[in-house]
Short mmCIF file of C-alpha atoms and ligand atoms in Angstrom, two decimals:
data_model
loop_
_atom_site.label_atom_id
_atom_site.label_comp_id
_atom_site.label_asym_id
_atom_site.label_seq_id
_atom_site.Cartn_x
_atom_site.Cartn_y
_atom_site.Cartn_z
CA UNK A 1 0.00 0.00 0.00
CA UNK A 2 2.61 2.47 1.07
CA UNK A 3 4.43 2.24 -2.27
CA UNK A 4 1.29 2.01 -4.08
CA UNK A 5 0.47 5.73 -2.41
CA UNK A 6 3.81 7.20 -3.11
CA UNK A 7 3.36 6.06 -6.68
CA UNK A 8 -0.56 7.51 -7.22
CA UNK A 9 0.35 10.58 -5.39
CA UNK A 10 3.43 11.15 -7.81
CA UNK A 11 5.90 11.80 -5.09
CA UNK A 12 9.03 10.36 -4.12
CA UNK A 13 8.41 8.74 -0.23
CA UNK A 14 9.89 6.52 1.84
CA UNK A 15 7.57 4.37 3.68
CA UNK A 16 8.80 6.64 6.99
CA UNK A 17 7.32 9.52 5.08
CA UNK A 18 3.33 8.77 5.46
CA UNK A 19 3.67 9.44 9.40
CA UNK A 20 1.56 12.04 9.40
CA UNK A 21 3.96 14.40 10.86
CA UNK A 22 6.16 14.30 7.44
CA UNK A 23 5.15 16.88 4.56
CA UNK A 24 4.45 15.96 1.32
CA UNK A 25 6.50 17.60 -1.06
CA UNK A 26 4.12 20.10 -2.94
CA UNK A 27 7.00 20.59 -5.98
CA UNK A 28 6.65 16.67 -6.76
CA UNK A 29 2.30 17.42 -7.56
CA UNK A 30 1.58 17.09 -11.68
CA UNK A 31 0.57 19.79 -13.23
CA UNK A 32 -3.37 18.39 -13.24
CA UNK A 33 -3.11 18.04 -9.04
CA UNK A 34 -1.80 21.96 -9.10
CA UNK A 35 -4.75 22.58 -10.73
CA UNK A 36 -6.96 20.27 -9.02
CA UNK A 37 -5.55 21.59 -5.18
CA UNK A 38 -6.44 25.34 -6.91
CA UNK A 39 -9.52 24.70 -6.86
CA UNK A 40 -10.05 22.88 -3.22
CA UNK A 41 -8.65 25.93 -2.40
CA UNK A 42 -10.99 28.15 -3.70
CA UNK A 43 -13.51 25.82 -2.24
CA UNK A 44 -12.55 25.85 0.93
CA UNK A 45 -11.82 29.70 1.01
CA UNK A 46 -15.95 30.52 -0.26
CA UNK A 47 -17.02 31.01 3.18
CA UNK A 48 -20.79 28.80 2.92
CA UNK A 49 -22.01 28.54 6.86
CA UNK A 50 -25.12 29.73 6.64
CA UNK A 51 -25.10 32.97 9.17
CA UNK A 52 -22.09 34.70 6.91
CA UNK A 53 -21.36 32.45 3.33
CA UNK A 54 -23.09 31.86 0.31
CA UNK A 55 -23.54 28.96 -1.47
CA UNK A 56 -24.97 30.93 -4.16
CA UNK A 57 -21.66 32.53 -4.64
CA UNK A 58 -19.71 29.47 -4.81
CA UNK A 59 -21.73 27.60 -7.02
CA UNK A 60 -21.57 30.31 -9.85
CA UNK A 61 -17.80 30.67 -9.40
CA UNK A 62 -18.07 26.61 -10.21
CA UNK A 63 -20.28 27.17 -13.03
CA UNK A 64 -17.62 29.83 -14.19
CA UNK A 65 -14.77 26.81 -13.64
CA UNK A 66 -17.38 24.32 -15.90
CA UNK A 67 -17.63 26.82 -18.43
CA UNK A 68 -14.39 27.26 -19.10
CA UNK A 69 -14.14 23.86 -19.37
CA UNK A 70 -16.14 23.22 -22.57
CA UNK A 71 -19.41 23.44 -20.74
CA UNK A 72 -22.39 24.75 -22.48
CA UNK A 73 -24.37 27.11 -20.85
CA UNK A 74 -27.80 24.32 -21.37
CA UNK A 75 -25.16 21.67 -19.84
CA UNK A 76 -25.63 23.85 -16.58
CA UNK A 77 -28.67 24.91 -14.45
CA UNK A 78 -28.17 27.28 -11.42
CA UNK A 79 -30.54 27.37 -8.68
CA UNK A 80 -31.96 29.36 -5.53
CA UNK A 81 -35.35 30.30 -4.46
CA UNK A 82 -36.26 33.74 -3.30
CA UNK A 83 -36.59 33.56 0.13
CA UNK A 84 -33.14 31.86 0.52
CA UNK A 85 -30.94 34.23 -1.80
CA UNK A 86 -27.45 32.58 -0.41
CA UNK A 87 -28.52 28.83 -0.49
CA UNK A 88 -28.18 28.03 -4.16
CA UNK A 89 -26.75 25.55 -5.76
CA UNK A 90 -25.92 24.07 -9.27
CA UNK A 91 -26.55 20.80 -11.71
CA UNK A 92 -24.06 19.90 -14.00
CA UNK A 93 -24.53 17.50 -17.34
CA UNK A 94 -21.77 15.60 -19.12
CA UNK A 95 -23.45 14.10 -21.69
CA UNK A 96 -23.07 9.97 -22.37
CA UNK A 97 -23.31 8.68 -25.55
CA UNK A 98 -25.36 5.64 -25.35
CA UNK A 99 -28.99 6.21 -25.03
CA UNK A 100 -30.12 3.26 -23.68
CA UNK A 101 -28.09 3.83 -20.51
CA UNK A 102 -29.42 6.12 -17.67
CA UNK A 103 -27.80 8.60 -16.39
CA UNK A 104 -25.49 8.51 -12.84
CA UNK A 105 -25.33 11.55 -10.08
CA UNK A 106 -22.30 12.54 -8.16
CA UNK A 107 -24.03 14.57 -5.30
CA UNK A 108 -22.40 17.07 -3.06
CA UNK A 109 -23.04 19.49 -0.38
CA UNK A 110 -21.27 22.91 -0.53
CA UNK A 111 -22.50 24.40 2.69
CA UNK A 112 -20.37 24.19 5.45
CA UNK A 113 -21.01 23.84 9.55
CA UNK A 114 -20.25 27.13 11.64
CA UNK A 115 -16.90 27.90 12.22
CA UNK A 116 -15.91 31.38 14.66
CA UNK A 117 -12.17 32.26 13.97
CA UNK A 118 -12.00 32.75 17.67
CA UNK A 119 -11.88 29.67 18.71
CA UNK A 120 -9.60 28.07 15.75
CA UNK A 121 -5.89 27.75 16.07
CA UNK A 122 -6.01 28.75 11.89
CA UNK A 123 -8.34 30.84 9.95
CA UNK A 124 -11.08 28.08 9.05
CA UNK A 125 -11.15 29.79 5.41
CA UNK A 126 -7.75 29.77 4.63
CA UNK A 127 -6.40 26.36 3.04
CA UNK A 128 -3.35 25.62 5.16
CA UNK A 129 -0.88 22.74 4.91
CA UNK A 130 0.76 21.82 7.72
CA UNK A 131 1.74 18.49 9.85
CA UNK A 132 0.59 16.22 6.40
CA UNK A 133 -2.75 17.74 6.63
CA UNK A 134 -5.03 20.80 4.93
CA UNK A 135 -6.35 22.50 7.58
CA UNK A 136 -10.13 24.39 6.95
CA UNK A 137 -13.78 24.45 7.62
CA UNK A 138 -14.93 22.29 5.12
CA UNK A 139 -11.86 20.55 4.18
CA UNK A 140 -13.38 17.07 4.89
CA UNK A 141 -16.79 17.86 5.24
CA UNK A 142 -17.68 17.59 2.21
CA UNK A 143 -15.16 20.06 -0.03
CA UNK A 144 -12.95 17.72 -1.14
CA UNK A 145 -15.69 15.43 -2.49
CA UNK A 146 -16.85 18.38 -4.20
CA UNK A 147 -13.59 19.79 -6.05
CA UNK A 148 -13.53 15.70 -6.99
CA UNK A 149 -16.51 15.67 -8.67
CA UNK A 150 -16.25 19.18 -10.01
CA UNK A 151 -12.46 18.19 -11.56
CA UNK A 152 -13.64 14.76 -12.82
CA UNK A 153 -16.26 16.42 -15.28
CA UNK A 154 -13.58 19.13 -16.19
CA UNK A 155 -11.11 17.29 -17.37
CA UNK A 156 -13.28 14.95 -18.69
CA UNK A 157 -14.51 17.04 -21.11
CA UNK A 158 -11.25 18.75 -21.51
CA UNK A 159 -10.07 15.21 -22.53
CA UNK A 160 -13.03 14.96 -24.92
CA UNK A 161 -14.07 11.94 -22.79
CA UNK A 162 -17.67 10.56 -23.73
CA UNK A 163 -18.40 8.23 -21.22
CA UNK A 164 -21.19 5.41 -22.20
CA UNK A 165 -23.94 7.43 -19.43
CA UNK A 166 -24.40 11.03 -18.95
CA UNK A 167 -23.05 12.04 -15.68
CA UNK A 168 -25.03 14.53 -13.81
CA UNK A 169 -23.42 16.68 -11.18
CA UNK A 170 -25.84 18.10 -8.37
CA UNK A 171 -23.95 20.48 -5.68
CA UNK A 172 -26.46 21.77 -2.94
CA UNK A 173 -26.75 24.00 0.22
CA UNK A 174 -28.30 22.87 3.83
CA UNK A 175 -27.16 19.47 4.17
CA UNK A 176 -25.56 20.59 7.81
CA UNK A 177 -28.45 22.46 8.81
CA UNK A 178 -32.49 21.07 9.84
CA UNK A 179 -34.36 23.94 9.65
CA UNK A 180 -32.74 26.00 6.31
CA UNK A 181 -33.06 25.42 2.87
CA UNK A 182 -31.82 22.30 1.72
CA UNK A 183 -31.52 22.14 -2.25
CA UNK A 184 -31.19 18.33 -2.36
CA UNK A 185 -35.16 18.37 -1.18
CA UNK A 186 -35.85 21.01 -3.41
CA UNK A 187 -34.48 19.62 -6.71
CA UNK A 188 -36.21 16.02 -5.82
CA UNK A 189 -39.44 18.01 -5.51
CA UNK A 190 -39.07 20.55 -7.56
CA UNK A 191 -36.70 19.71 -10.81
CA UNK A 192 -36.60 15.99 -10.26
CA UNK A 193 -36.03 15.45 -14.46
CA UNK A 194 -32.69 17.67 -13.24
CA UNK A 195 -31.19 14.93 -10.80
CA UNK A 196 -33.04 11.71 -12.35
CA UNK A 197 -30.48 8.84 -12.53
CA UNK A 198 -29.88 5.29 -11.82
CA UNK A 199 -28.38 5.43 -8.74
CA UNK A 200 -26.13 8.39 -6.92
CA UNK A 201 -22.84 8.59 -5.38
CA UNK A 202 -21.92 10.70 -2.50
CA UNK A 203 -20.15 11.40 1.05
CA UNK A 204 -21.01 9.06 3.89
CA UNK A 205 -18.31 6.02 3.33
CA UNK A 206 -14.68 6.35 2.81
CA UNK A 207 -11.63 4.51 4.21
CA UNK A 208 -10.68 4.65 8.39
CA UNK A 209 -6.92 4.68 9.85
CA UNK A 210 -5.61 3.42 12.84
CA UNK A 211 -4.75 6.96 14.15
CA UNK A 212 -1.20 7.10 13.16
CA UNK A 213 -1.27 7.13 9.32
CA UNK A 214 -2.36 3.33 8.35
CA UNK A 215 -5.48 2.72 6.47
CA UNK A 216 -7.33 -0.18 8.25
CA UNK A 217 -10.72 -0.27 6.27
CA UNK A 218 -12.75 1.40 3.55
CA UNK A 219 -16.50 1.46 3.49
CA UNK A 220 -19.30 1.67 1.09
CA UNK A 221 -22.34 3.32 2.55
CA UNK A 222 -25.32 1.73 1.54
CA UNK A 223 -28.32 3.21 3.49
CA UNK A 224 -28.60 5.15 6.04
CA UNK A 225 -31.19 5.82 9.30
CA UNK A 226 -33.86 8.70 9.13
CA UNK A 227 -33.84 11.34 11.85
CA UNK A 228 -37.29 12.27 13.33
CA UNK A 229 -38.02 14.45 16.30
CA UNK A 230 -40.72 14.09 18.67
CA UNK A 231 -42.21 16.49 21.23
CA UNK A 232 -43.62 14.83 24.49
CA UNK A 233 -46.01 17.44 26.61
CA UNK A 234 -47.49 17.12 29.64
CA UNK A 235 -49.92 19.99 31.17
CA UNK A 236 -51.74 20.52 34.26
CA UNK A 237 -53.73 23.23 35.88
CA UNK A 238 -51.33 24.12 38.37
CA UNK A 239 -51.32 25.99 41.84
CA UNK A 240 -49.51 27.10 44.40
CA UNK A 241 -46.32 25.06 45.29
CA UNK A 242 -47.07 25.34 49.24
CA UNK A 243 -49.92 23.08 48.39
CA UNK A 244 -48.70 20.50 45.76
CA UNK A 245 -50.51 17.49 45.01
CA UNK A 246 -49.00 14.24 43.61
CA UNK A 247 -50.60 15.08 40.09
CA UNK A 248 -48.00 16.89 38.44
CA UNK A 249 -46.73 18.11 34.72
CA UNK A 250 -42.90 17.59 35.28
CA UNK A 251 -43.49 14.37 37.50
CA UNK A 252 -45.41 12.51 34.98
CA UNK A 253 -43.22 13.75 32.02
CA UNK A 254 -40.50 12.41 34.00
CA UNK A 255 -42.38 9.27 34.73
CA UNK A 256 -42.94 9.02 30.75
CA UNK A 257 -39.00 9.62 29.84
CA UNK A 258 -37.37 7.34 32.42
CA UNK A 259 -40.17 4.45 30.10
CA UNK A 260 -38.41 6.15 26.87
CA UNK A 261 -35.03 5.38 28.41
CA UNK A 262 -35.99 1.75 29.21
CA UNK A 263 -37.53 1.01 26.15
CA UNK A 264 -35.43 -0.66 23.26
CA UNK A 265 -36.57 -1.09 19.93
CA UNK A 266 -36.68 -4.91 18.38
CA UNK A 267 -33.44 -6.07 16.29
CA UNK A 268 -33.04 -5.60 12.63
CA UNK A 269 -30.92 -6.35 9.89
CA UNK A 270 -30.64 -5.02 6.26
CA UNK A 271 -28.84 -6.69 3.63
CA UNK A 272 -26.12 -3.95 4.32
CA UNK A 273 -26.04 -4.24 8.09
CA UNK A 274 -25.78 -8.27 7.82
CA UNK A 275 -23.01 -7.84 5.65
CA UNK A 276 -21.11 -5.48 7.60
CA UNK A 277 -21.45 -7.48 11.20
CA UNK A 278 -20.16 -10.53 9.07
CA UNK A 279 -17.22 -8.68 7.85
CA UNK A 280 -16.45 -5.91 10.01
CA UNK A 281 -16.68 -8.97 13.06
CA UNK A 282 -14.32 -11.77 10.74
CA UNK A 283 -11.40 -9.29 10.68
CA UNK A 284 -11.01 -8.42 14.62
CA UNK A 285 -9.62 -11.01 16.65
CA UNK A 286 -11.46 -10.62 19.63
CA UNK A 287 -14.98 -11.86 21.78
CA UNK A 288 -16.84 -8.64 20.23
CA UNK A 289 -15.38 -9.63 16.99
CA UNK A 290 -16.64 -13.39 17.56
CA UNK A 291 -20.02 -11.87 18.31
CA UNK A 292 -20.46 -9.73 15.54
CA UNK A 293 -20.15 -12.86 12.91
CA UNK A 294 -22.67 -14.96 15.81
CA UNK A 295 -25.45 -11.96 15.73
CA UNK A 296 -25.09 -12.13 11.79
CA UNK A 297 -25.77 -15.01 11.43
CA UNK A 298 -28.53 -15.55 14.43
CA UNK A 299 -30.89 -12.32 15.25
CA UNK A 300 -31.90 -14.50 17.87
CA UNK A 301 -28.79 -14.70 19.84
CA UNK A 302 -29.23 -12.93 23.13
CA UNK A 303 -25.83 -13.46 24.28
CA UNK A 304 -24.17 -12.14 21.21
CA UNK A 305 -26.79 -9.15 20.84
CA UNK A 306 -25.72 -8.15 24.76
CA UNK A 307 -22.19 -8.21 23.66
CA UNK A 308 -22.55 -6.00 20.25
CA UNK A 309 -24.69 -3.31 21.86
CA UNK A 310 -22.10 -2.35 24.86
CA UNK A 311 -20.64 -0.75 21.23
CA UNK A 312 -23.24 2.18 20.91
CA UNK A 313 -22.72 2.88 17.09
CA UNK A 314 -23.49 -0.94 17.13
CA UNK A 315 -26.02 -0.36 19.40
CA UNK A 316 -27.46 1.77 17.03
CA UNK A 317 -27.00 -0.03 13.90
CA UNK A 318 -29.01 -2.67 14.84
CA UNK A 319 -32.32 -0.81 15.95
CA UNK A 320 -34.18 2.44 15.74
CA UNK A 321 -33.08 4.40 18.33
CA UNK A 322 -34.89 7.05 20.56
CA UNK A 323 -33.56 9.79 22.92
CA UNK A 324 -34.42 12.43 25.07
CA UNK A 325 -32.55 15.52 23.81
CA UNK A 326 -34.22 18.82 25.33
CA UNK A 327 -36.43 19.36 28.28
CA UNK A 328 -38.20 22.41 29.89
CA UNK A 329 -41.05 23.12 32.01
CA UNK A 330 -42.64 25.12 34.43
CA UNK A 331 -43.08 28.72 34.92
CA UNK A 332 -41.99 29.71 38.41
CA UNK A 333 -40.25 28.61 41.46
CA UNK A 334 -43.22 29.33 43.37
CA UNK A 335 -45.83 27.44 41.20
CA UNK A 336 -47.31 24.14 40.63
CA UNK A 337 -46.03 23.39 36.79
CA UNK A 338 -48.84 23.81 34.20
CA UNK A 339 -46.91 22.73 30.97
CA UNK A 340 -43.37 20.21 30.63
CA UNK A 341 -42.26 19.40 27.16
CA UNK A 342 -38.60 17.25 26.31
CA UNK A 343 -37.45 17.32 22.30
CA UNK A 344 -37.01 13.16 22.02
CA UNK A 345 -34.49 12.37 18.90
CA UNK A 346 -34.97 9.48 17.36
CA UNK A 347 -32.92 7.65 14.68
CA UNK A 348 -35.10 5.60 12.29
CA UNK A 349 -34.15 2.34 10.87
CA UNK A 350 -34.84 1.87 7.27
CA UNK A 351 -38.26 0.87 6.09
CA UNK A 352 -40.13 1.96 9.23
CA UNK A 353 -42.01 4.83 9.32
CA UNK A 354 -42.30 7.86 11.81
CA UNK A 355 -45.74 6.95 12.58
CA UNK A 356 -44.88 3.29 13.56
CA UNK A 357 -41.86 5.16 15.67
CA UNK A 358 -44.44 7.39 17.29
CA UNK A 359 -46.69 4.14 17.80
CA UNK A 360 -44.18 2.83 19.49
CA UNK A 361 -43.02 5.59 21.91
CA UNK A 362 -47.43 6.16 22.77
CA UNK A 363 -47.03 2.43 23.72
CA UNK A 364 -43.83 2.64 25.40
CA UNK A 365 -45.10 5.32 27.51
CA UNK A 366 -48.97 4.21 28.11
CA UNK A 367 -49.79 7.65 29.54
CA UNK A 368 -52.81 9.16 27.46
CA UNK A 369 -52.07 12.44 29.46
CA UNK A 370 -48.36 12.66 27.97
CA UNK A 371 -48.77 13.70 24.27
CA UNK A 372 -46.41 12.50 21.30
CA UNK A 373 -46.52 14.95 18.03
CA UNK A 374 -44.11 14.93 15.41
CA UNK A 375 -41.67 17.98 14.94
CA UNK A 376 -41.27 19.66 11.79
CA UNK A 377 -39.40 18.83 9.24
CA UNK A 378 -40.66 15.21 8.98
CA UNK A 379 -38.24 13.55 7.15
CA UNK A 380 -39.14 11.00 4.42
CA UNK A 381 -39.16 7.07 5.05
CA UNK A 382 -35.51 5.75 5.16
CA UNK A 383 -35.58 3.62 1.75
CA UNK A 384 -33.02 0.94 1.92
CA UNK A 385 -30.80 0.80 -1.47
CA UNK A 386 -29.94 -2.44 -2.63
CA UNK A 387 -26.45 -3.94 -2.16
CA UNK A 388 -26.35 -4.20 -5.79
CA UNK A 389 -23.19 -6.32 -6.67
CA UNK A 390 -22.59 -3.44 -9.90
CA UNK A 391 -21.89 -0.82 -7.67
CA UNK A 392 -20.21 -2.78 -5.05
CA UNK A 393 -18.34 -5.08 -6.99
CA UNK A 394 -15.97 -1.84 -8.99
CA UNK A 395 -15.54 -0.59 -5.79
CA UNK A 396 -14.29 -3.66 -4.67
CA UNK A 397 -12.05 -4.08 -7.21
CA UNK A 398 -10.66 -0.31 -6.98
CA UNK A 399 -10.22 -0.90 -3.35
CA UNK A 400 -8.00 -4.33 -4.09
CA UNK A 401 -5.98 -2.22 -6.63
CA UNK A 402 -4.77 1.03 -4.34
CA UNK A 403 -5.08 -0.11 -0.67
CA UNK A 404 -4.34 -4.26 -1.66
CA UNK A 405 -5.07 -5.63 1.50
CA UNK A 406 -7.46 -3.51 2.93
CA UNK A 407 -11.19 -4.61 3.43
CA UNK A 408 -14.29 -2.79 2.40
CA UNK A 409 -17.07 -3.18 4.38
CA UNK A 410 -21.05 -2.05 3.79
CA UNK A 411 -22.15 -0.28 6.14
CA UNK A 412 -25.19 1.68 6.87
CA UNK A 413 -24.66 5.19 8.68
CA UNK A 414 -26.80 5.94 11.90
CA UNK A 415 -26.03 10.01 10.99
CA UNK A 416 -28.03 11.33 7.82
CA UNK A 417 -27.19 12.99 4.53
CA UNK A 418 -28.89 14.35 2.10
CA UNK A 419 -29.38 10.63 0.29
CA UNK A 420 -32.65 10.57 2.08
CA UNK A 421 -34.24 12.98 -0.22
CA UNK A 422 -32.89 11.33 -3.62
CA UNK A 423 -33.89 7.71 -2.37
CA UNK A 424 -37.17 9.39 -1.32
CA UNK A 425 -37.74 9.56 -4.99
CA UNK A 426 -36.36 6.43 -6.11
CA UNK A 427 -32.82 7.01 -6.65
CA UNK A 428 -30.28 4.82 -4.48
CA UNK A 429 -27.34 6.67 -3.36
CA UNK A 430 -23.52 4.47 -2.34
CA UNK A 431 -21.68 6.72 -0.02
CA UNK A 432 -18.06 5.89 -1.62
CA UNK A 433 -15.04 4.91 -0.48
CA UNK A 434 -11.50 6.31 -1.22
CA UNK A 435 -10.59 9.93 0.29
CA UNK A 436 -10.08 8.38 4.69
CA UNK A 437 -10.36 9.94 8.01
CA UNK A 438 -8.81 9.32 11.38
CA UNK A 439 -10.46 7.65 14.40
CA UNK A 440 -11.10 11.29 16.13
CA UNK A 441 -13.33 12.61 13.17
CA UNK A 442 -10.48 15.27 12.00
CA UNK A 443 -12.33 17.77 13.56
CA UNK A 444 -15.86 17.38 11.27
CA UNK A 445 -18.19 19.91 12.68
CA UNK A 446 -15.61 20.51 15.09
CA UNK A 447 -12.57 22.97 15.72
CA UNK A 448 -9.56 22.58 13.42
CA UNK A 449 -11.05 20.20 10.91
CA UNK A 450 -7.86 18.89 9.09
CA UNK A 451 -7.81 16.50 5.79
CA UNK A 452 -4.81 14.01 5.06
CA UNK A 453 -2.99 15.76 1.73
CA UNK A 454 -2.80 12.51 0.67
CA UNK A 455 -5.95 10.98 1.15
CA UNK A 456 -7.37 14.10 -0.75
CA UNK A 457 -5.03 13.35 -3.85
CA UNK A 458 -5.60 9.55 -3.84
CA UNK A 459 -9.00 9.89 -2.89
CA UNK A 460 -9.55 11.91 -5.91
CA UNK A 461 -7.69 9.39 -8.13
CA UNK A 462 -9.83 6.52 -6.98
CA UNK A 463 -13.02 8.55 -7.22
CA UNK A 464 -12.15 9.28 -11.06
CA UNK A 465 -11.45 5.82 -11.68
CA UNK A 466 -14.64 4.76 -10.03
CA UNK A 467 -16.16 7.25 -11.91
CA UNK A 468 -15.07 5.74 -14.96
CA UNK A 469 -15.95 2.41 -14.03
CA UNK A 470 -19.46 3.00 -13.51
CA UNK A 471 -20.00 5.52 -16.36
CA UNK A 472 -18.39 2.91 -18.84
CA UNK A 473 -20.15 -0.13 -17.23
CA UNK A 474 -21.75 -2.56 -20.03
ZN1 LIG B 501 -21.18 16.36 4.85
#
């Protein structure tokens, strides 16, 4: 693998040099990765949070970039609504040349989480290099996808590539905010001829080290959980508190969450999640390990199911998932409550719906004093995408060719993306692998985020291939 990296990133290293503390050397990059880390740059350096950015902004400075590609101006749609002036986004065309074959979508977010300079060691919109890494808000979540995606279809029409299906490219604000715009829900209800494809690839899998610079697994995302909240209320008529009385508003809402907290949903396994206990449990050496494989295998094995779930993102791969998450009530220190509310988040496992979840928390609870009512948004039904063996199996193979030795692993995320809206409308979307992150989350949504300068460069290699291999698929 190591010399396989050196060789793909087109620099001379010595296995010593991927430590992460050792720099790449920028002079070594071809002249297609100067260009290519030109415009990560300028990605990273459109400020898109939603309180001060504008994805509006950005997305015409990459129709600009398309354009002087070889782009026609019909290949390219830009977007934004009226109330939401800074939350536009763009769809791209490349056009295939066999009919008969429907189209593919690379999908991308360009808005970016918060970031205050204050409380970053760096400017978050700067690019910096330092320590191995690019340092900048956005840098991993989801930039460099995007300046992939946006660089495939450049040069690919630069190169006077025709591949055998048109590739679409749809880049769209609000993915990181709930209650904002978010263009991936407005193109599948508004401009759904715009995004319609076969399937969709996007963020959401990728390849994990083991902290110090070795990648240990890649993953293919296939399906993810929906996220639903859920406002439980309790109201009473109150008094004063020198004269309470056992009926109570924050006693019985109490009553009803300490039931939410005790209540697990049943076990369930997709194809994806049966894979990925299988595989992700036959390559650790260990009793969870030897667990993981049993509970595969046998739903019904309490012992093994007791084991997995001390893991909580195993925990929460197996079920849907409910939690309390806000709670207020009351309206003086002096006063008998008359109204308690908590915010209960759940995480929905694909296929049921948030009516069944609600069902299930009324039930749970068996107070018909405590209400249960959905909070908007309501987010569509998780739709599980097939494991379909033509988008797995080039993956596979791409994943044997750069990191030989390394697995990849289905998996199903228990976060969301913005797949949720395109599988709403029947398109499956494969998070990829490729670009990787360390086991701390390189600072996603965080302070500092950081990306490996060489998982960006090989990432986008592998992502161009895999590209290719899908877009040329018989
Ligand atoms: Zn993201």
């Amino acid at each position: 693998m190591l010399k396989r990296l050196a060789a793909v990133l087109g620099l001379v290293l010595v296995a010593a040099a991927l430590a992460p503390a050792r720099e790449p050397d920028m002079a070594a990059l071809r002249p297609d990765q100067v260009a290519f880390l030109a415009l990560y740059k300028e990605l990273v350096e459109t400020n898109t949070t939603l309180s001060s950015g504008s994805c509006t902004l950005l997305a015409e400075r990459i129709a600009a970039h398309l354009k002087s590609a070889g782009f026609a101006d019909a290949d390219i749609t830009l977007f934004s609504v009226a109330d939401h002036p800074r939350e536009g986004g763009l769809v791209a065309s490349l056009p295939g040349r066999a009919k008969s074959a429907r189209p593919m979508l690379l999908l991308g977010h360009l808005d970016v989480v918060e970031a205050k300079r204050e409380d970053w060691t760096r400017d978050p919109f700067v690019l910096m290099q330092e320590n191995g890494y690019f340092y900048g808000r956005g840098t991993s979540d989801m930039k460099a996808m995007d300046a992939t995606w946006i660089d495939a279809l450049m040069r690919f029409r630069q190169q006077g590539y025709r591949p055998k299906r048109t590739i679409k490219l749809a880049l769209t604000c609000g993915e990181e905010t709930t209650y904002a715009f978010n263009g991936a829900n407005w193109l599948a209800h508004n401009r759904p001829e715009l995004i319609a494809a076969q399937f969709a690839l996007n963020e959401g899998g990728g390849g994990r080290t083991d902290g110090h610079g070795k990648l240990v697994i890649e993953q293919i995302q296939v399906g993810e959980k929906a996220v639903q909240n859920y406002l439980l209320e309790t109201t009473n008529a109150g008094g004063h508190s020198s004269m309470p009385v056992r009926d109570n508003a924050i006693y019985e809402l109490a009553d009803a969450l300490v039931k939410v907290r005790n209540y697990e949903f049943p076990l369930k396994f997709t194809d994806t999640t049966r894979a990925f206990f299988a595989k992700a449990g036959a390559a650790r050496d260990d009793e969870l390990g030897r667990a993981m494989v049993a509970l595969s295998h046998d739903p019904a094995d309490q012992a093994a199911e007791a084991i997995v779930s001390r893991d909580r993102s195993y925990h929460s791969m197996l079920r849907t998932t409910c939690v309390a998450t806000l709670l207020s009530g009351g309206h003086a220190n002096n006063a008998l409550p008359q109204r308690a509310t908590a915010n209960v988040n759940c995480r929905i496992f694909p296929g049921e719906t948030v009516e069944q979840t609600r069902a299930a928390l009324v039930a749970a609870i068996a107070d018909p004093a405590v209400s249960v009512a959905l909070v908007a948004p309501i987010r569509p039904l998780a739709v599980q995408p097939p494991l379909d063996p033509s988008i797995v199996g080039p993956a596979e193979k791409l994943v044997a060719r750069y990191f030989s030795g390394v697995p990849l692993v289905p998996s199903m995320s228990t976060g969301a993306t913005d797949g949720i809206f395109l599988e709403a409308i029947g398109i499956p979307v494969y998070g990829v692998p490729g670009g990787w992150t360390d086991p701390d989350g390189n600072g996603v949504h965080g302070l500092n985020e950081r990306h490996s300068v060489q998982s960006v460069f090989v990432g986008r290699d592998f992502l161009t291939d895999l590209i290719k291999a899908y877009a040329d698929a018989p």
